[in-house]
Every structure is written in structure tokens, then in C-alpha cells.
Amino acid sequence: MIFAAGWISTASADEACLASAQSDLERLYCEVVERGGGASLPSMMDFKRNDPKVQALLLRQPAKRLNLALPEVSGSPEPESEPEATTLPGGPANESGSEPSVALGLADCQLRGEFIQCPTVAYELVDNRTLASLDDGVLEPGNRLEIAPFDGERSDDEAVRSYLSVAYDLYIPKMLAIGLGANTMSFTAFHNAFHTLESSGVDFSERMGQTYELLKQDRKTLGVKARYHDELPENLSLCEAIDRDVIVCDNVGTNWVFVRAN
């Protein structure tokens, strides 16, 4: 998850920055800022909220300009606490001791490794795509992630869930368009990001739009791995179709996107 706004134009990596750094990536952040390369970076507080893979993505270009080595990033960090599980509206909600339920639209489908086979169509797990394989124009200003601002009460769980369901259905295809299907947030992470940002006085829809623009710019110059792990969904109770062409599965910590096979 990227908290990409809160941009800083000038800063210095003083003792406070280094004292708060808890990893090699955070220490590199301080050094980049100290050397004047932090114009495109978020604040240290926002930077810390990203996982190491995203931190490395944010630092890669400014560190390269300064001839600074990027630390090796392997795997995902263990979460400090288990995030609140949140499923898509209408999706599966497993209860302890009960058989996992499968979303109605997937009841006749079978999960077969990197494929979901349904009676008349198959869906294939997507990887991140190369820059050369992207459609023309997807990295241009005209391609934007435009999520409407939330105008309800955050305490209204039903209204929030309905709003985020619509927003998530916009987000996933937009990430696929720029070739980042293996870097998508789970609906749980999406839900938690909404509450984290809005509770801090940050407009969720605006921040998501800014993040998308950052990812588009990075895609023009930075390579990405096809995927970051070999883990696969355990069963279809983790999955939900967001439209006729896309199925999203997640186990809270990991997200998988399957698209209709040609």
C-alpha cells in the first residue's frame, strides 16, 4: 500500500531522522533527503507506512541519481498486528468451525493452481507486465484513477463498504492497465487505507489518484518483477468476481488477480 502524498521539497536528514530509522531502507531515505534527493518522496511518517517493496520502489530512482546502493528486499514483512479482515460486499465470510463458503458466481468453478476454471470460461493469474507490453497511452495524463470523494459518515459501516466496493472495482482494472496486477492491494488493505487516511484528514480519493500518477511515472523508467512470491490461493472461498473479466482473491495479507483467459 502506498501513502504517496505529503510530498517534501526540502529537508535534511538530521539526527532525528536517523534516530527514527529502523531499517536499511529508512536509513537510505534519510541519506537521500540529506543529499537533496527527496523532492519526490513522501514524509518520513508516510514512508514508514509502506511495506519494504514499496519503500524500495519509492527510493530506487532518487537513490540511483545519487549513486546510492539500494538494499536487498526479500519477501514481505511480518505485520505488527493482524489486520482486520474485510471482504468484498456479497463475498465470503468464513466462520470458525464451518466450511468455507464460495461466492455465488464461482460456485461451479474450480481453482487449479494459477487458473480458475469455470464451466464456460477460464481465468488466469496475472503477473506484472513489461513496459513494452503496455497499451499505448496508459502512462499518459489522460489515464487517471478517478474515485469520487466519500460524502457519508465513516461510522456508517454499510455506506463505507458500499463506497469502497465501487472504488475497488475501479482500482483493480486501473492497476491492470499499467501492468501492476501483482502489486494490487487486497480489499482489506484498501479498506484500512481509507480509514487511516480519512481519520488523518486526508481525502482518500485524492490520495489514491496521486498514488496512481506516481506509479505511472515510475513505470516509465523502473522495471518490476513479474511476481514477488509463489504463494497461491488455498481455495475459492478467498475469491470474488468484481466483473465478468476479473476475479480477485486474497487471504488478507496477499492479493491475487485473475483475468479472463483469451
Short mmCIF file of N, CA and C in Angstrom, two decimals, residues 137-208:
data_model
loop_
_atom_site.label_atom_id
_atom_site.label_comp_id
_atom_site.label_asym_id
_atom_site.label_seq_id
_atom_site.Cartn_x
_atom_site.Cartn_y
_atom_site.Cartn_z
N GLY A 137 -0.64 4.82 -24.47
CA GLY A 137 -1.35 5.90 -23.78
C GLY A 137 -1.68 5.66 -22.32
N VAL A 138 -1.46 4.45 -21.81
CA VAL A 138 -1.89 4.18 -20.43
C VAL A 138 -1.05 4.93 -19.40
N LEU A 139 0.15 5.36 -19.78
CA LEU A 139 1.00 6.11 -18.85
C LEU A 139 0.92 7.61 -19.08
N GLU A 140 0.03 8.03 -19.96
CA GLU A 140 -0.13 9.44 -20.26
C GLU A 140 -1.13 10.09 -19.30
N PRO A 141 -1.14 11.43 -19.24
CA PRO A 141 -2.01 12.14 -18.27
C PRO A 141 -3.49 11.81 -18.39
N GLY A 142 -3.93 11.41 -19.58
CA GLY A 142 -5.35 11.14 -19.76
C GLY A 142 -5.85 9.91 -19.03
N ASN A 143 -4.95 9.01 -18.67
CA ASN A 143 -5.35 7.82 -17.92
C ASN A 143 -5.21 8.11 -16.43
N ARG A 144 -6.33 8.30 -15.77
CA ARG A 144 -6.31 8.68 -14.36
C ARG A 144 -7.20 7.74 -13.56
N LEU A 145 -6.86 7.57 -12.31
CA LEU A 145 -7.72 6.86 -11.36
C LEU A 145 -8.59 7.88 -10.67
N GLU A 146 -9.84 7.94 -11.06
CA GLU A 146 -10.75 8.97 -10.55
C GLU A 146 -11.82 8.32 -9.69
N ILE A 147 -11.60 8.35 -8.39
CA ILE A 147 -12.54 7.83 -7.41
C ILE A 147 -13.29 9.01 -6.80
N ALA A 148 -14.58 8.92 -6.75
CA ALA A 148 -15.38 10.00 -6.18
C ALA A 148 -15.08 10.14 -4.69
N PRO A 149 -15.06 11.36 -4.16
CA PRO A 149 -14.85 11.54 -2.71
C PRO A 149 -15.98 10.89 -1.91
N PHE A 150 -15.66 10.42 -0.73
CA PHE A 150 -16.67 9.84 0.15
C PHE A 150 -17.44 10.96 0.83
N ASP A 151 -18.77 10.93 0.74
CA ASP A 151 -19.56 12.02 1.31
C ASP A 151 -20.48 11.55 2.45
N GLY A 152 -20.20 10.37 2.99
CA GLY A 152 -21.01 9.87 4.09
C GLY A 152 -20.30 9.99 5.42
N GLU A 153 -20.78 9.22 6.38
CA GLU A 153 -20.16 9.17 7.71
C GLU A 153 -19.29 7.93 7.82
N ARG A 154 -18.05 8.10 8.27
CA ARG A 154 -17.15 6.95 8.37
C ARG A 154 -17.64 5.92 9.39
N SER A 155 -18.50 6.33 10.28
CA SER A 155 -19.05 5.40 11.27
C SER A 155 -20.15 4.52 10.68
N ASP A 156 -20.61 4.85 9.47
CA ASP A 156 -21.65 4.08 8.79
C ASP A 156 -20.96 2.97 7.99
N ASP A 157 -20.81 1.80 8.62
CA ASP A 157 -20.06 0.70 8.00
C ASP A 157 -20.63 0.28 6.65
N GLU A 158 -21.95 0.27 6.55
CA GLU A 158 -22.58 -0.15 5.29
C GLU A 158 -22.28 0.83 4.17
N ALA A 159 -22.34 2.12 4.48
CA ALA A 159 -22.05 3.15 3.47
C ALA A 159 -20.59 3.09 3.05
N VAL A 160 -19.70 2.88 4.01
CA VAL A 160 -18.26 2.80 3.70
C VAL A 160 -17.99 1.59 2.83
N ARG A 161 -18.56 0.46 3.18
CA ARG A 161 -18.32 -0.76 2.42
C ARG A 161 -18.85 -0.64 0.99
N SER A 162 -20.02 -0.04 0.84
CA SER A 162 -20.59 0.16 -0.49
C SER A 162 -19.71 1.09 -1.32
N TYR A 163 -19.26 2.18 -0.71
CA TYR A 163 -18.39 3.14 -1.40
C TYR A 163 -17.08 2.48 -1.83
N LEU A 164 -16.46 1.74 -0.91
CA LEU A 164 -15.17 1.13 -1.21
C LEU A 164 -15.29 0.00 -2.22
N SER A 165 -16.43 -0.67 -2.25
CA SER A 165 -16.64 -1.71 -3.26
C SER A 165 -16.61 -1.12 -4.66
N VAL A 166 -17.29 0.01 -4.84
CA VAL A 166 -17.28 0.70 -6.14
C VAL A 166 -15.87 1.20 -6.46
N ALA A 167 -15.21 1.79 -5.45
CA ALA A 167 -13.85 2.32 -5.66
C ALA A 167 -12.87 1.21 -6.01
N TYR A 168 -13.01 0.06 -5.35
CA TYR A 168 -12.09 -1.06 -5.59
C TYR A 168 -12.28 -1.62 -7.00
N ASP A 169 -13.54 -1.63 -7.45
CA ASP A 169 -13.82 -2.10 -8.80
C ASP A 169 -13.22 -1.18 -9.86
N LEU A 170 -12.94 0.07 -9.51
CA LEU A 170 -12.23 0.99 -10.40
C LEU A 170 -10.73 0.79 -10.29
N TYR A 171 -10.27 0.59 -9.08
CA TYR A 171 -8.84 0.50 -8.79
C TYR A 171 -8.17 -0.69 -9.47
N ILE A 172 -8.78 -1.87 -9.36
CA ILE A 172 -8.14 -3.08 -9.89
C ILE A 172 -7.92 -2.99 -11.40
N PRO A 173 -8.91 -2.66 -12.24
CA PRO A 173 -8.64 -2.54 -13.67
C PRO A 173 -7.61 -1.47 -14.01
N LYS A 174 -7.56 -0.39 -13.24
CA LYS A 174 -6.56 0.64 -13.49
C LYS A 174 -5.15 0.13 -13.20
N MET A 175 -5.00 -0.68 -12.17
CA MET A 175 -3.69 -1.27 -11.89
C MET A 175 -3.31 -2.28 -12.97
N LEU A 176 -4.27 -3.02 -13.47
CA LEU A 176 -4.01 -3.94 -14.56
C LEU A 176 -3.58 -3.18 -15.82
N ALA A 177 -4.17 -2.02 -16.05
CA ALA A 177 -3.87 -1.25 -17.25
C ALA A 177 -2.41 -0.82 -17.30
N ILE A 178 -1.82 -0.53 -16.15
CA ILE A 178 -0.42 -0.09 -16.14
C ILE A 178 0.52 -1.26 -15.79
N GLY A 179 -0.02 -2.48 -15.88
CA GLY A 179 0.82 -3.66 -15.76
C GLY A 179 1.24 -4.03 -14.37
N LEU A 180 0.46 -3.64 -13.35
CA LEU A 180 0.84 -3.92 -11.97
C LEU A 180 -0.18 -4.83 -11.28
N GLY A 181 -0.61 -5.85 -12.00
CA GLY A 181 -1.58 -6.77 -11.42
C GLY A 181 -1.07 -7.54 -10.22
N ALA A 182 0.25 -7.71 -10.13
CA ALA A 182 0.83 -8.43 -8.98
C ALA A 182 1.18 -7.49 -7.84
N ASN A 183 0.84 -6.21 -7.95
CA ASN A 183 1.13 -5.23 -6.91
C ASN A 183 -0.14 -4.59 -6.35
N THR A 184 -1.27 -5.25 -6.49
CA THR A 184 -2.51 -4.66 -6.05
C THR A 184 -2.72 -4.84 -4.55
N MET A 185 -3.46 -3.92 -3.97
CA MET A 185 -3.87 -4.05 -2.57
C MET A 185 -5.05 -5.01 -2.47
N SER A 186 -5.11 -5.75 -1.39
CA SER A 186 -6.30 -6.52 -1.08
C SER A 186 -7.42 -5.55 -0.68
N PHE A 187 -8.65 -6.04 -0.71
CA PHE A 187 -9.75 -5.18 -0.28
C PHE A 187 -9.60 -4.80 1.18
N THR A 188 -9.04 -5.70 1.98
CA THR A 188 -8.78 -5.39 3.39
C THR A 188 -7.82 -4.21 3.51
N ALA A 189 -6.71 -4.25 2.75
CA ALA A 189 -5.74 -3.15 2.78
C ALA A 189 -6.37 -1.87 2.27
N PHE A 190 -7.19 -1.98 1.24
CA PHE A 190 -7.90 -0.84 0.66
C PHE A 190 -8.80 -0.21 1.72
N HIS A 191 -9.53 -1.05 2.42
CA HIS A 191 -10.44 -0.61 3.48
C HIS A 191 -9.67 0.07 4.61
N ASN A 192 -8.56 -0.55 5.02
CA ASN A 192 -7.77 0.02 6.11
C ASN A 192 -7.11 1.33 5.70
N ALA A 193 -6.68 1.42 4.42
CA ALA A 193 -6.09 2.67 3.93
C ALA A 193 -7.10 3.80 3.97
N PHE A 194 -8.34 3.49 3.60
CA PHE A 194 -9.40 4.50 3.64
C PHE A 194 -9.53 5.09 5.03
N HIS A 195 -9.64 4.23 6.03
CA HIS A 195 -9.84 4.73 7.40
C HIS A 195 -8.60 5.44 7.93
N THR A 196 -7.42 4.92 7.60
CA THR A 196 -6.18 5.57 8.05
C THR A 196 -6.06 6.98 7.48
N LEU A 197 -6.32 7.11 6.20
CA LEU A 197 -6.18 8.41 5.54
C LEU A 197 -7.26 9.38 5.98
N GLU A 198 -8.51 8.94 5.92
CA GLU A 198 -9.61 9.84 6.25
C GLU A 198 -9.56 10.28 7.71
N SER A 199 -9.13 9.40 8.60
CA SER A 199 -9.03 9.78 10.01
C SER A 199 -7.91 10.79 10.25
N SER A 200 -6.96 10.86 9.30
CA SER A 200 -5.86 11.83 9.40
C SER A 200 -6.18 13.12 8.65
N GLY A 201 -7.40 13.24 8.14
CA GLY A 201 -7.80 14.44 7.42
C GLY A 201 -7.36 14.46 5.96
N VAL A 202 -6.97 13.30 5.44
CA VAL A 202 -6.53 13.20 4.05
C VAL A 202 -7.64 12.60 3.22
N ASP A 203 -7.97 13.23 2.09
CA ASP A 203 -9.01 12.72 1.22
C ASP A 203 -8.54 11.44 0.53
N PHE A 204 -9.21 10.34 0.80
CA PHE A 204 -8.82 9.04 0.26
C PHE A 204 -8.80 9.05 -1.26
N SER A 205 -9.83 9.60 -1.88
CA SER A 205 -9.91 9.57 -3.33
C SER A 205 -8.78 10.38 -3.97
N GLU A 206 -8.46 11.52 -3.38
CA GLU A 206 -7.38 12.35 -3.91
C GLU A 206 -6.04 11.65 -3.75
N ARG A 207 -5.80 11.03 -2.59
CA ARG A 207 -4.54 10.34 -2.35
C ARG A 207 -4.37 9.16 -3.31
N MET A 208 -5.43 8.41 -3.55
CA MET A 208 -5.34 7.29 -4.48
C MET A 208 -5.02 7.77 -5.89
#
